[in-house]
PDB file of C-alpha atoms in Angstrom:
ATOM      1  CA  LYS A   1      43.499-158.636 -84.307  1.00 39.00           C
ATOM      2  CA  SER A   2      44.515-159.649 -87.838  1.00 39.00           C
ATOM      3  CA  LEU A   3      46.966-157.644 -89.941  1.00 41.00           C
ATOM      4  CA  GLU A   4      44.268-157.048 -92.565  1.00 44.00           C
ATOM      5  CA  GLU A   5      41.960-155.473 -89.969  1.00 45.00           C
ATOM      6  CA  VAL A   6      44.742-153.225 -88.675  1.00 43.00           C
ATOM      7  CA  GLU A   7      45.707-152.114 -92.173  1.00 43.00           C
ATOM      8  CA  ALA A   8      42.078-151.334 -92.990  1.00 45.00           C
ATOM      9  CA  ALA A   9      41.839-149.106 -89.913  1.00 47.00           C
ATOM     10  CA  VAL A  10      45.044-147.133 -90.511  1.00 48.00           C
ATOM     11  CA  SER A  11      44.337-143.489 -91.238  1.00 47.00           C
ATOM     12  CA  LEU A  12      46.723-142.040 -93.811  1.00 46.00           C
ATOM     13  CA  ASP A  13      47.559-138.460 -94.630  1.00 44.00           C
ATOM     14  CA  SER A  14      46.407-137.646 -98.155  1.00 40.00           C
ATOM     15  CA  SER A  15      49.533-135.605 -98.844  1.00 46.00           C
ATOM     16  CA  GLU A  16      52.876-137.007 -99.943  1.00 53.00           C
ATOM     17  CA  ARG A  17      54.500-136.163 -96.598  1.00 59.00           C
ATOM     18  CA  THR A  18      53.047-139.176 -94.817  1.00 62.00           C
ATOM     19  CA  PHE A  19      55.902-139.270 -92.302  1.00 68.00           C
ATOM     20  CA  ASP A  20      54.868-135.866 -90.919  1.00 71.00           C
ATOM     21  CA  SER A  21      51.524-137.051 -89.531  1.00 75.00           C
ATOM     22  CA  ASP A  22      50.666-139.646 -86.922  1.00 81.00           C
ATOM     23  CA  LEU A  23      49.580-143.088 -88.055  1.00 80.00           C
ATOM     24  CA  VAL A  24      46.292-143.759 -86.293  1.00 85.00           C
ATOM     25  CA  VAL A  25      44.853-147.217 -85.662  1.00 84.00           C
ATOM     26  CA  ASP A  26      41.274-147.481 -84.387  1.00 83.00           C
ATOM     27  CA  LEU A  27      40.592-150.802 -82.700  1.00 81.00           C
ATOM     28  CA  PRO A  28      37.191-152.531 -83.189  1.00 74.00           C
ATOM     29  CA  LEU A  29      34.106-150.758 -81.854  1.00 66.00           C
ATOM     30  CA  SER A  30      33.811-153.290 -79.032  1.00 69.00           C
ATOM     31  CA  PHE A  31      37.144-151.973 -77.740  1.00 75.00           C
ATOM     32  CA  PRO A  32      37.038-148.149 -78.136  1.00 82.00           C
ATOM     33  CA  VAL A  33      40.781-147.440 -78.162  1.00 87.00           C
ATOM     34  CA  ARG A  34      42.771-145.330 -80.611  1.00 88.00           C
ATOM     35  CA  LEU A  35      46.519-145.924 -80.989  1.00 90.00           C
ATOM     36  CA  CYS A  36      48.636-143.048 -82.317  1.00 89.00           C
ATOM     37  CA  PHE A  37      52.057-143.796 -83.771  1.00 87.00           C
ATOM     38  CA  ASP A  38      54.611-141.083 -84.472  1.00 84.00           C
ATOM     39  CA  GLY A  39      54.814-140.714 -88.249  1.00 78.00           C
ATOM     40  CA  LEU A  40      58.605-140.609 -88.452  1.00 79.00           C
ATOM     41  CA  SER A  41      59.722-143.206 -85.916  1.00 82.00           C
ATOM     42  CA  GLN A  42      56.483-145.234 -86.306  1.00 83.00           C
ATOM     43  CA  ARG A  43      56.508-145.899 -82.546  1.00 82.00           C
ATOM     44  CA  LEU A  44      53.431-145.752 -80.314  1.00 87.00           C
ATOM     45  CA  HIS A  45      53.434-142.462 -78.379  1.00 89.00           C
ATOM     46  CA  LEU A  46      49.800-141.708 -77.543  1.00 91.00           C
ATOM     47  CA  ILE A  47      46.721-143.765 -76.613  1.00 92.00           C
ATOM     48  CA  ALA A  48      43.173-142.401 -76.502  1.00 90.00           C
ATOM     49  CA  VAL A  49      40.441-144.359 -74.701  1.00 89.00           C
ATOM     50  CA  ASP A  50      36.808-143.361 -75.250  1.00 86.00           C
ATOM     51  CA  LEU A  51      35.045-143.447 -71.878  1.00 84.00           C
ATOM     52  CA  SER A  52      31.555-142.673 -73.161  1.00 75.00           C
ATOM     53  CA  SER A  53      28.943-145.287 -74.068  1.00 57.00           C
ATOM     54  CA  GLN A  54      26.644-142.768 -75.732  1.00 41.00           C
ATOM     55  CA  ALA A  55      25.519-143.601 -79.255  1.00 31.00           C
ATOM     56  CA  GLU A  56      26.542-140.222 -80.679  1.00 38.00           C
ATOM     57  CA  THR A  57      30.237-140.947 -79.992  1.00 40.00           C
ATOM     58  CA  GLY A  58      30.261-143.656 -82.654  1.00 40.00           C
ATOM     59  CA  PHE A  59      30.756-146.449 -80.132  1.00 42.00           C
ATOM     60  CA  PRO A  60      27.871-148.840 -79.377  1.00 45.00           C
ATOM     61  CA  SER A  61      26.208-148.857 -75.987  1.00 48.00           C
ATOM     62  CA  GLY A  62      27.888-151.296 -73.632  1.00 49.00           C
ATOM     63  CA  SER A  63      31.330-150.925 -75.221  1.00 54.00           C
ATOM     64  CA  MET A  64      32.859-149.131 -72.242  1.00 60.00           C
ATOM     65  CA  ILE A  65      35.959-150.896 -70.933  1.00 75.00           C
ATOM     66  CA  THR A  66      37.015-151.181 -67.297  1.00 82.00           C
ATOM     67  CA  ILE A  67      39.789-148.910 -66.022  1.00 83.00           C
ATOM     68  CA  SER A  68      41.121-149.286 -62.503  1.00 84.00           C
ATOM     69  CA  TYR A  69      43.972-147.866 -60.452  1.00 84.00           C
ATOM     70  CA  SER A  70      45.186-150.007 -57.571  1.00 82.00           C
ATOM     71  CA  LYS A  71      41.895-151.280 -56.094  1.00 82.00           C
ATOM     72  CA  ASP A  72      39.792-148.327 -57.239  1.00 84.00           C
ATOM     73  CA  VAL A  73      37.612-148.688 -60.334  1.00 85.00           C
ATOM     74  CA  VAL A  74      37.782-145.430 -62.258  1.00 84.00           C
ATOM     75  CA  ALA A  75      35.566-146.301 -65.213  1.00 83.00           C
ATOM     76  CA  ALA A  76      33.418-149.324 -66.040  1.00 80.00           C
ATOM     77  CA  GLN A  77      29.931-150.252 -67.134  1.00 75.00           C
ATOM     78  CA  GLY A  78      27.783-148.582 -64.469  1.00 76.00           C
ATOM     79  CA  VAL A  79      30.707-146.582 -63.033  1.00 81.00           C
ATOM     80  CA  LYS A  80      31.175-143.100 -64.475  1.00 82.00           C
ATOM     81  CA  PRO A  81      34.645-141.521 -64.460  1.00 86.00           C
ATOM     82  CA  THR A  82      33.506-138.424 -62.573  1.00 85.00           C
ATOM     83  CA  PHE A  83      35.719-135.780 -61.031  1.00 83.00           C
ATOM     84  CA  SER A  84      34.985-137.112 -57.556  1.00 83.00           C
ATOM     85  CA  THR A  85      35.936-140.636 -58.710  1.00 85.00           C
ATOM     86  CA  LEU A  86      39.302-139.352 -59.922  1.00 84.00           C
ATOM     87  CA  LEU A  87      39.934-137.585 -56.625  1.00 82.00           C
ATOM     88  CA  SER A  88      39.164-140.785 -54.754  1.00 83.00           C
ATOM     89  CA  ALA A  89      41.503-142.871 -56.905  1.00 86.00           C
ATOM     90  CA  PHE A  90      44.387-140.503 -57.670  1.00 85.00           C
ATOM     91  CA  GLY A  91      44.185-137.925 -54.912  1.00 80.00           C
ATOM     92  CA  THR A  92      44.158-134.147 -55.240  1.00 76.00           C
ATOM     93  CA  ALA A  93      44.080-133.147 -58.888  1.00 69.00           C
ATOM     94  CA  PRO A  94      46.661-130.670 -60.175  1.00 69.00           C
ATOM     95  CA  ASP A  95      45.542-127.554 -61.978  1.00 66.00           C
ATOM     96  CA  GLY A  96      43.914-128.498 -65.273  1.00 78.00           C
ATOM     97  CA  SER A  97      43.673-126.681 -68.568  1.00 83.00           C
ATOM     98  CA  TYR A  98      40.831-125.684 -70.851  1.00 83.00           C
ATOM     99  CA  ASP A  99      41.117-126.421 -74.578  1.00 85.00           C
ATOM    100  CA  VAL A 100      39.095-124.010 -76.716  1.00 83.00           C
ATOM    101  CA  GLU A 101      39.420-126.097 -79.908  1.00 83.00           C
ATOM    102  CA  THR A 102      37.765-129.179 -78.441  1.00 83.00           C
ATOM    103  CA  SER A 103      35.597-127.391 -75.841  1.00 86.00           C
ATOM    104  CA  SER A 104      36.996-129.624 -73.140  1.00 88.00           C
ATOM    105  CA  TYR A 105      38.711-129.380 -69.786  1.00 87.00           C
ATOM    106  CA  HIS A 106      41.681-131.657 -69.073  1.00 89.00           C
ATOM    107  CA  VAL A 107      42.658-132.928 -65.655  1.00 87.00           C
ATOM    108  CA  SER A 108      46.215-134.181 -66.011  1.00 85.00           C
ATOM    109  CA  TYR A 109      48.394-136.460 -63.934  1.00 86.00           C
ATOM    110  CA  ASP A 110      51.872-137.638 -64.901  1.00 85.00           C
ATOM    111  CA  GLY A 111      51.289-139.773 -67.998  1.00 87.00           C
ATOM    112  CA  LEU A 112      47.479-139.464 -67.901  1.00 89.00           C
ATOM    113  CA  ALA A 113      44.905-136.847 -68.868  1.00 90.00           C
ATOM    114  CA  PHE A 114      41.138-137.071 -68.426  1.00 90.00           C
ATOM    115  CA  GLU A 115      39.069-135.025 -70.848  1.00 91.00           C
ATOM    116  CA  PHE A 116      35.786-133.504 -69.661  1.00 89.00           C
ATOM    117  CA  PRO A 117      33.380-132.036 -72.240  1.00 86.00           C
ATOM    118  CA  VAL A 118      32.723-128.486 -71.034  1.00 83.00           C
ATOM    119  CA  GLN A 119      31.345-125.567 -73.011  1.00 84.00           C
ATOM    120  CA  ARG A 120      33.419-122.415 -72.716  1.00 83.00           C
ATOM    121  CA  SER A 121      30.557-120.389 -71.240  1.00 82.00           C
ATOM    122  CA  ASP A 122      29.980-123.062 -68.581  1.00 78.00           C
ATOM    123  CA  PHE A 123      33.682-123.225 -67.779  1.00 75.00           C
ATOM    124  CA  GLU A 124      33.873-119.453 -67.283  1.00 76.00           C
ATOM    125  CA  GLN A 125      30.836-119.556 -64.973  1.00 74.00           C
ATOM    126  CA  TRP A 126      32.253-122.471 -62.963  1.00 69.00           C
ATOM    127  CA  SER A 127      35.631-120.768 -62.647  1.00 67.00           C
ATOM    128  CA  ALA A 128      34.031-117.558 -61.407  1.00 67.00           C
ATOM    129  CA  LYS A 129      31.919-119.392 -58.812  1.00 65.00           C
ATOM    130  CA  SER A 130      34.600-121.775 -57.549  1.00 59.00           C
ATOM    131  CA  GLY A 131      37.102-119.021 -56.786  1.00 57.00           C
ATOM    132  CA  GLU A 132      40.310-120.646 -55.608  1.00 54.00           C
ATOM    133  CA  ASP A 133      38.814-124.154 -55.749  1.00 61.00           C
ATOM    134  CA  HIS A 134      39.243-126.483 -58.702  1.00 68.00           C
ATOM    135  CA  PRO A 135      36.898-125.466 -61.555  1.00 68.00           C
ATOM    136  CA  LEU A 136      35.260-128.905 -61.533  1.00 73.00           C
ATOM    137  CA  ALA A 137      34.779-128.916 -57.765  1.00 67.00           C
ATOM    138  CA  SER A 138      31.307-127.417 -58.147  1.00 67.00           C
ATOM    139  CA  ARG A 139      30.373-130.196 -60.598  1.00 73.00           C
ATOM    140  CA  PRO A 140      31.817-133.350 -58.951  1.00 68.00           C
ATOM    141  CA  HIS A 141      29.534-135.637 -60.981  1.00 74.00           C
ATOM    142  CA  CYS A 142      30.652-134.340 -64.373  1.00 81.00           C
ATOM    143  CA  ALA A 143      32.001-137.423 -66.216  1.00 86.00           C
ATOM    144  CA  ALA A 144      35.141-137.600 -68.361  1.00 88.00           C
ATOM    145  CA  SER A 145      34.566-138.566 -71.994  1.00 88.00           C
ATOM    146  CA  ARG A 146      38.119-139.576 -72.917  1.00 89.00           C
ATOM    147  CA  LEU A 147      41.363-140.776 -71.350  1.00 90.00           C
ATOM    148  CA  TRP A 148      44.735-139.915 -72.861  1.00 92.00           C
ATOM    149  CA  VAL A 149      47.815-142.015 -72.045  1.00 91.00           C
ATOM    150  CA  PHE A 150      51.324-140.730 -72.853  1.00 90.00           C
ATOM    151  CA  ALA A 151      54.895-140.885 -71.610  1.00 86.00           C
ATOM    152  CA  PRO A 152      55.631-139.230 -68.240  1.00 83.00           C
ATOM    153  CA  GLY A 153      56.976-135.722 -68.594  1.00 80.00           C
ATOM    154  CA  SER A 154      55.015-134.983 -71.779  1.00 82.00           C
ATOM    155  CA  SER A 155      51.365-134.169 -72.492  1.00 82.00           C
ATOM    156  CA  TRP A 156      48.461-135.298 -74.637  1.00 82.00           C
ATOM    157  CA  ARG A 157      49.024-132.267 -76.856  1.00 80.00           C
ATOM    158  CA  SER A 158      52.781-132.855 -77.226  1.00 80.00           C
ATOM    159  CA  PRO A 159      53.558-136.516 -76.514  1.00 83.00           C
ATOM    160  CA  SER A 160      57.185-137.545 -76.301  1.00 74.00           C
ATOM    161  CA  LEU A 161      58.817-138.490 -79.592  1.00 71.00           C
ATOM    162  CA  TRP A 162      60.927-141.593 -79.852  1.00 71.00           C
ATOM    163  CA  LYS A 163      64.606-141.132 -80.559  1.00 75.00           C
ATOM    164  CA  ILE A 164      65.347-142.092 -84.145  1.00 76.00           C
ATOM    165  CA  PRO A 165      67.799-145.025 -84.213  1.00 80.00           C
ATOM    166  CA  ARG A 166      71.172-144.545 -85.837  1.00 85.00           C
ATOM    167  CA  PRO A 167      70.716-145.135 -89.571  1.00 89.00           C
ATOM    168  CA  LEU A 168      72.771-147.723 -91.394  1.00 91.00           C
ATOM    169  CA  ASP A 169      75.176-146.363 -93.999  1.00 93.00           C
ATOM    170  CA  VAL A 170      74.702-147.148 -97.675  1.00 93.00           C
ATOM    171  CA  VAL A 171      77.643-146.926-100.085  1.00 89.00           C
ATOM    172  CA  PRO A 172      76.312-147.203-103.657  1.00 89.00           C
ATOM    173  CA  GLY A 173      77.935-150.008-105.606  1.00 88.00           C
ATOM    174  CA  GLU A 174      79.660-151.378-102.511  1.00 92.00           C
ATOM    175  CA  GLY A 175      77.204-152.374 -99.792  1.00 94.00           C
ATOM    176  CA  ILE A 176      75.997-151.311 -96.352  1.00 95.00           C
ATOM    177  CA  ALA A 177      77.474-150.687 -92.916  1.00 93.00           C
ATOM    178  CA  ILE A 178      75.358-151.978 -90.022  1.00 90.00           C
ATOM    179  CA  ARG A 179      76.112-152.757 -86.377  1.00 85.00           C
ATOM    180  CA  GLY A 180      79.659-151.520 -86.822  1.00 86.00           C
ATOM    181  CA  ARG A 181      80.367-153.948 -89.656  1.00 90.00           C
ATOM    182  CA  LYS A 182      80.499-153.598 -93.428  1.00 93.00           C
ATOM    183  CA  LEU A 183      78.469-156.053 -95.462  1.00 94.00           C
ATOM    184  CA  LEU A 184      79.587-155.822 -99.065  1.00 95.00           C
ATOM    185  CA  LEU A 185      78.101-156.899-102.363  1.00 95.00           C
ATOM    186  CA  GLY A 186      79.791-160.196-103.259  1.00 95.00           C
ATOM    187  CA  ALA A 187      79.981-161.300 -99.625  1.00 95.00           C
ATOM    188  CA  SER A 188      79.099-164.918 -98.898  1.00 96.00           C
ATOM    189  CA  ALA A 189      75.825-166.070 -97.370  1.00 94.00           C
ATOM    190  CA  GLN A 190      77.899-167.107 -94.334  1.00 94.00           C
ATOM    191  CA  ASP A 191      79.039-163.485 -93.968  1.00 95.00           C
ATOM    192  CA  VAL A 192      75.395-162.397 -93.876  1.00 95.00           C
ATOM    193  CA  TYR A 193      74.617-164.959 -91.170  1.00 95.00           C
ATOM    194  CA  SER A 194      77.652-163.787 -89.198  1.00 93.00           C
ATOM    195  CA  ASP A 195      76.770-160.078 -89.376  1.00 93.00           C
ATOM    196  CA  LEU A 196      72.949-160.176 -89.233  1.00 94.00           C
ATOM    197  CA  GLY A 197      72.248-163.548 -87.654  1.00 94.00           C
ATOM    198  CA  ALA A 198      69.940-166.215 -89.017  1.00 95.00           C
ATOM    199  CA  PRO A 199      67.182-164.786 -91.243  1.00 95.00           C
ATOM    200  CA  GLU A 200      63.596-164.882 -90.030  1.00 95.00           C
ATOM    201  CA  SER A 201      62.614-166.478 -93.324  1.00 94.00           C
ATOM    202  CA  GLN A 202      64.011-167.382 -96.723  1.00 93.00           C
ATOM    203  CA  CYS A 203      62.316-167.427-100.119  1.00 92.00           C
ATOM    204  CA  VAL A 204      63.186-168.008-103.767  1.00 91.00           C
ATOM    205  CA  ARG A 205      63.182-164.893-105.872  1.00 86.00           C
ATOM    206  CA  ALA A 206      60.111-164.489-108.078  1.00 78.00           C
ATOM    207  CA  GLY A 207      61.160-165.693-111.533  1.00 66.00           C
ATOM    208  CA  GLY A 208      64.327-167.172-110.075  1.00 57.00           C
ATOM    209  CA  PHE A 209      66.876-164.945-111.884  1.00 57.00           C
ATOM    210  CA  ASP A 210      67.663-161.464-113.135  1.00 55.00           C
ATOM    211  CA  ALA A 211      66.306-160.974-116.652  1.00 48.00           C
ATOM    212  CA  HIS A 212      69.777-160.755-118.232  1.00 46.00           C
ATOM    213  CA  GLN A 213      70.911-163.929-116.450  1.00 49.00           C
ATOM    214  CA  ALA A 214      67.987-166.093-117.528  1.00 46.00           C
ATOM    215  CA  GLU A 215      68.981-166.059-121.196  1.00 50.00           C
ATOM    216  CA  PHE A 216      72.477-167.366-120.382  1.00 48.00           C
ATOM    217  CA  ASP A 217      71.963-170.087-117.813  1.00 54.00           C
ATOM    218  CA  HIS A 218      68.766-171.975-117.089  1.00 56.00           C
ATOM    219  CA  SER A 219      70.447-174.843-115.291  1.00 63.00           C
ATOM    220  CA  ARG A 220      71.786-173.153-112.177  1.00 72.00           C
ATOM    221  CA  SER A 221      69.957-172.831-108.880  1.00 85.00           C
ATOM    222  CA  PRO A 222      67.554-169.863-108.571  1.00 90.00           C
ATOM    223  CA  ASP A 223      68.443-166.762-106.587  1.00 92.00           C
ATOM    224  CA  TYR A 224      66.946-166.498-103.118  1.00 94.00           C
ATOM    225  CA  TYR A 225      66.242-163.859-100.489  1.00 95.00           C
ATOM    226  CA  LEU A 226      67.298-163.901 -96.850  1.00 96.00           C
ATOM    227  CA  ASN A 227      64.522-161.966 -95.093  1.00 96.00           C
ATOM    228  CA  TYR A 228      65.058-159.817 -91.979  1.00 96.00           C
ATOM    229  CA  PRO A 229      61.689-158.054 -91.475  1.00 93.00           C
ATOM    230  CA  GLY A 230      62.692-157.025 -87.938  1.00 91.00           C
ATOM    231  CA  LEU A 231      65.570-155.011 -89.427  1.00 93.00           C
ATOM    232  CA  GLY A 232      63.635-153.917 -92.512  1.00 93.00           C
ATOM    233  CA  ILE A 233      66.175-155.641 -94.776  1.00 95.00           C
ATOM    234  CA  ASP A 234      66.130-158.334 -97.475  1.00 95.00           C
ATOM    235  CA  VAL A 235      69.366-159.742 -98.890  1.00 96.00           C
ATOM    236  CA  LEU A 236      69.352-161.270-102.391  1.00 95.00           C
ATOM    237  CA  VAL A 237      71.821-164.144-102.760  1.00 95.00           C
ATOM    238  CA  HIS A 238      73.076-165.590-106.080  1.00 93.00           C
ATOM    239  CA  GLY A 239      71.725-169.115-106.500  1.00 90.00           C
ATOM    240  CA  SER A 240      74.969-170.807-107.586  1.00 89.00           C
ATOM    241  CA  SER A 241      77.786-168.791-105.997  1.00 92.00           C
ATOM    242  CA  HIS A 242      75.778-168.023-102.828  1.00 94.00           C
ATOM    243  CA  THR A 243      77.131-164.474-102.767  1.00 95.00           C
ATOM    244  CA  VAL A 244      75.234-161.247-102.098  1.00 96.00           C
ATOM    245  CA  SER A 245      74.024-159.459-105.230  1.00 94.00           C
ATOM    246  CA  ARG A 246      71.495-157.000-103.776  1.00 94.00           C
ATOM    247  CA  PHE A 247      70.206-155.372-100.586  1.00 95.00           C
ATOM    248  CA  VAL A 248      66.569-154.266-100.268  1.00 94.00           C
ATOM    249  CA  LEU A 249      65.863-151.692 -97.542  1.00 94.00           C
ATOM    250  CA  HIS A 250      62.243-151.129 -96.481  1.00 92.00           C
ATOM    251  CA  THR A 251      60.993-147.760 -95.186  1.00 86.00           C
ATOM    252  CA  ASN A 252      57.544-149.140 -94.225  1.00 84.00           C
ATOM    253  CA  GLN A 253      55.881-146.450 -96.309  1.00 79.00           C
ATOM    254  CA  PRO A 254      52.145-146.089 -95.480  1.00 75.00           C
ATOM    255  CA  GLY A 255      50.078-147.287 -98.406  1.00 72.00           C
ATOM    256  CA  HIS A 256      52.823-149.537 -99.764  1.00 77.00           C
ATOM    257  CA  GLU A 257      51.865-153.177-100.395  1.00 80.00           C
ATOM    258  CA  LEU A 258      54.357-154.333 -97.734  1.00 81.00           C
ATOM    259  CA  PHE A 259      53.269-151.786 -95.114  1.00 81.00           C
ATOM    260  CA  CYS A 260      53.326-153.310 -91.588  1.00 80.00           C
ATOM    261  CA  ARG A 261      55.157-156.412 -92.795  1.00 89.00           C
ATOM    262  CA  TYR A 262      58.610-154.923 -92.213  1.00 90.00           C
ATOM    263  CA  SER A 263      60.036-152.692 -89.526  1.00 88.00           C
ATOM    264  CA  ARG A 264      61.194-149.359 -90.831  1.00 88.00           C
ATOM    265  CA  CYS A 265      64.851-149.304 -91.866  1.00 91.00           C
ATOM    266  CA  PHE A 266      66.524-145.935 -91.306  1.00 90.00           C
ATOM    267  CA  TYR A 267      69.476-145.332 -93.607  1.00 91.00           C
ATOM    268  CA  SER A 268      71.627-142.631 -95.149  1.00 91.00           C
ATOM    269  CA  ILE A 269      73.186-142.704 -98.620  1.00 90.00           C
ATOM    270  CA  SER A 270      76.599-141.129 -99.127  1.00 79.00           C
ATOM    271  CA  VAL A 271      76.852-139.841-102.704  1.00 78.00           C
ATOM    272  CA  PRO A 272      80.393-138.767-103.694  1.00 70.00           C
ATOM    273  CA  GLY A 273      80.535-135.400-105.422  1.00 65.00           C
ATOM    274  CA  PRO A 274      83.367-133.777-107.373  1.00 60.00           C
ATOM    275  CA  LYS A 275      85.345-133.887-104.149  1.00 54.00           C
ATOM    276  CA  ARG A 276      85.149-136.763-101.704  1.00 45.00           C
ATOM    277  CA  SER A 277      84.842-134.292 -98.811  1.00 43.00           C
ATOM    278  CA  GLU A 278      81.660-132.848-100.326  1.00 44.00           C
ATOM    279  CA  ALA A 279      79.517-135.975-100.092  1.00 41.00           C
ATOM    280  CA  LYS A 280      75.797-135.433 -99.897  1.00 43.00           C
ATOM    281  CA  VAL A 281      73.511-137.429 -97.654  1.00 42.00           C
ATOM    282  CA  ALA A 282      70.065-138.538 -98.812  1.00 42.00           C
ATOM    283  CA  SER A 283      67.423-139.277 -96.190  1.00 44.00           C
ATOM    284  CA  ALA A 284      65.427-142.490 -96.145  1.00 43.00           C
ATOM    285  CA  ALA A 285      62.302-140.435 -95.456  1.00 41.00           C
ATOM    286  CA  SER A 286      62.478-138.962 -98.965  1.00 39.00           C
ATOM    287  CA  ASN A 287      61.938-142.368-100.566  1.00 44.00           C
ATOM    288  CA  SER A 288      58.315-142.662-101.678  1.00 44.00           C
ATOM    289  CA  SER A 289      58.419-146.192-103.122  1.00 50.00           C
ATOM    290  CA  GLY A 290      58.689-147.955 -99.782  1.00 59.00           C
ATOM    291  CA  THR A 291      61.926-149.803-100.603  1.00 62.00           C
ATOM    292  CA  ARG A 292      65.440-149.017-101.716  1.00 62.00           C
ATOM    293  CA  GLU A 293      67.602-151.503-103.589  1.00 63.00           C
ATOM    294  CA  ILE A 294      71.398-151.542-103.623  1.00 63.00           C
ATOM    295  CA  ALA A 295      72.713-153.842-106.349  1.00 62.00           C
ATOM    296  CA  SER A 296      76.077-154.626-107.860  1.00 52.00           C
ATOM    297  CA  ALA A 297      76.909-153.441-111.372  1.00 42.00           C
ATOM    298  CA  ALA A 298      76.910-157.078-112.499  1.00 39.00           C
ATOM    299  CA  SER A 299      73.315-157.524-111.346  1.00 41.00           C
ATOM    300  CA  PRO A 300      71.197-154.604-112.623  1.00 36.00           C
ATOM    301  CA  GLY A 301      67.427-154.454-112.448  1.00 34.00           C
TER     302      GLY A 301
END
């Protein structure tokens, strides 16, 4: 699936707090799967698979995918994911739960939940008739409409959240601290290679120079970027001295022109106050532009 197709399918929160809501990617209609990424960590934590081939679900007839467990086919074209099918494949079902908001009953296993569309009135009648049996036991041919996949120990309602990686430290006017090392403004390109490894790509800066430099020296080599999209970092290197003049940190802000082209870089900025012991820390999540630049005083802009 191309990046353009994925970006076109990303659902974004209309508010400014885009990191508070899941990023949702709907795959093509021929593959009815929804991927839910935690808004803050931007890691996949929930998968929803539509098991219905009915036209009213929004998926075309014949789009049902095949789901199997061991040698048992749970859902496929011509095979409905009924309650009896689940019992055959997974064994005795644990107690489920009814969700009033979605009018559905969920049969959950560790890391899986099957959603059955059940009206509340029907559920109450079934529960009353089944007594101590499972509520769906009296309707063994009732088919699940959706499958939820999540991390073991969590649920489809509250999927596990990924642990946020330790942020790199930013010292304004000096540089950054990453992987236990300090990479300072004015460091050589060799220092960057030593601390971060070889860049994934390298490109000449658009325009070649800072605006204030261009009027002084047109003969020197243009500035260039060392790109580390996996780390969410770009390093601007002076064309002649081959020393670091700027760091660009990407937050992978939804809606930004570079969204999905860089991993999210978590960072904290220590801002000295009147007293050094009273430093304030700014969170990367508060940055709405999608990038943060740390430049030396000799290279503004």
